[in-house]
Structure formats: C-alpha cells, structure tokens
C-alpha cells in the first residue's frame, strides 16, 4: 500500500465510503485488500494487512455476492460499523 496513505492524519468519510463500495464494485483480489485497509483505518490493525485476519479478507475474493455480504457483516462487527450503512452506500450510485 502506498505509504502516503498511512501518513494521513485522519481518514475522510469519502475515502472510507469508497473503500466500502470497493468491497462490492471491484474484483475479489482487490476487495480483499480494501477489507484489510478498512480494518487498518478503523484502528483494529497495526498494519495495512493484518495477516492474522487473512482468512476474513480472503472471503471477499469471490464473485458470490452473498458470500461477500456475509464477510462484510463479520468485517462490520470487527470494526464497529453498522452494516446497514454499508448496504446503503453500496446501493447508492457514485456521485
């Protein structure tokens, strides 16, 4: 991950929202890394890819939307985010 991203003093809502949207808009390999970054920006990991959480991240590497939502629900519990907020983001077109 770009070191400049880890130096940001505070993560903007727009960046975090874009990461959540990418969980479903991007291919599985990219979605894995977006999930890892979400854990990092929410302060639940010391690095941009916490290897201990790799099994969770890999669950995003699928074309099955139900499996991604299941992984997203687990991710949201971990990072203390309401999954309803994520569902609303994903269903709203980019502006």
Coordinates of C-alpha atoms in Angstrom, one line a residue:
X1 CA 0.0 0.0 0.0
X2 CA 1.2 3.5 -0.7
X3 CA 3.0 4.9 2.3
X4 CA 1.4 8.3 1.8
X5 CA -2.0 6.7 2.7
X6 CA -0.7 5.6 6.1
X7 CA 0.5 9.1 6.8
X8 CA -2.9 10.7 6.6
X9 CA -3.7 12.2 10.0
X10 CA -7.4 11.4 9.7
X11 CA -9.3 9.3 7.2
X12 CA -12.0 11.3 5.4
X13 CA -15.5 9.9 5.2
X14 CA -15.3 9.9 1.4
X15 CA -12.2 7.7 1.5
X16 CA -13.8 5.2 3.9
X17 CA -17.0 5.2 1.9
X18 CA -15.0 4.5 -1.3
X19 CA -13.3 1.6 0.5
X20 CA -16.6 0.1 1.5
X21 CA -18.0 0.5 -2.1
X22 CA -14.9 -1.2 -3.5
X23 CA -15.7 -4.3 -1.4
X24 CA -18.5 -5.0 -3.9
X25 CA -17.6 -3.0 -7.0
X26 CA -14.1 -4.4 -7.5
X27 CA -12.9 -7.9 -8.3
X28 CA -12.2 -10.3 -5.4
X29 CA -8.5 -9.8 -5.2
X30 CA -8.9 -6.0 -4.8
X31 CA -11.8 -6.4 -2.4
X32 CA -9.5 -8.4 -0.1
X33 CA -7.2 -5.5 0.2
X34 CA -10.0 -3.0 0.6
X35 CA -11.2 -5.1 3.6
X36 CA -7.7 -5.1 5.1
X37 CA -7.4 -1.3 4.7
X38 CA -10.8 -0.8 6.4
X39 CA -9.6 -2.7 9.4
X40 CA -6.5 -0.6 9.4
X41 CA -8.2 2.8 9.1
X42 CA -10.7 1.8 11.9
X43 CA -7.7 1.2 14.2
X44 CA -8.2 -2.5 14.5
X45 CA -4.9 -3.4 12.9
X46 CA -1.3 -2.1 13.3
X47 CA -0.6 -2.5 9.6
X48 CA -2.4 -2.2 6.3
X49 CA -2.7 -6.0 6.0
X50 CA -3.1 -7.9 9.3
X51 CA -2.0 -11.5 8.4
X52 CA -4.0 -12.8 11.4
X53 CA -7.2 -11.6 9.7
X54 CA -6.2 -13.0 6.3
X55 CA -9.0 -15.7 6.4
X56 CA -11.6 -13.0 6.7
X57 CA -10.0 -10.9 3.9
X58 CA -9.9 -13.9 1.6
X59 CA -13.6 -14.4 1.9
X60 CA -14.0 -11.2 -0.2
X61 CA -12.2 -13.0 -3.1
X62 CA -15.4 -14.4 -4.6
X63 CA -17.9 -13.5 -7.2
X64 CA -20.7 -14.7 -4.9
X65 CA -22.4 -11.6 -3.6
X66 CA -24.0 -13.5 -0.7
X67 CA -20.6 -14.7 0.5
X68 CA -19.2 -11.1 0.2
X69 CA -22.1 -9.8 2.3
X70 CA -21.5 -12.5 4.9
X71 CA -17.8 -11.5 5.1
X72 CA -18.9 -7.8 5.2
X73 CA -21.2 -8.5 8.1
X74 CA -18.2 -10.0 10.0
X75 CA -16.0 -7.2 9.0
X76 CA -18.5 -4.6 10.2
X77 CA -18.7 -6.3 13.6
X78 CA -14.9 -6.2 13.9
X79 CA -14.6 -2.5 13.0
X80 CA -17.8 -1.4 14.8
X81 CA -19.7 -0.2 11.7
X82 CA -23.4 -0.6 11.1
X83 CA -23.8 -3.0 8.1
X84 CA -27.0 -1.1 7.2
X85 CA -24.8 1.9 6.5
X86 CA -22.7 -0.2 4.1
X87 CA -25.7 -1.6 2.4
X88 CA -27.0 2.0 1.8
X89 CA -23.6 3.0 0.4
X90 CA -23.4 0.1 -2.0
X91 CA -26.9 0.7 -3.3
X92 CA -26.3 4.4 -3.9
X93 CA -24.7 5.4 -7.2
X94 CA -21.4 7.2 -7.1
X95 CA -21.7 10.9 -7.3

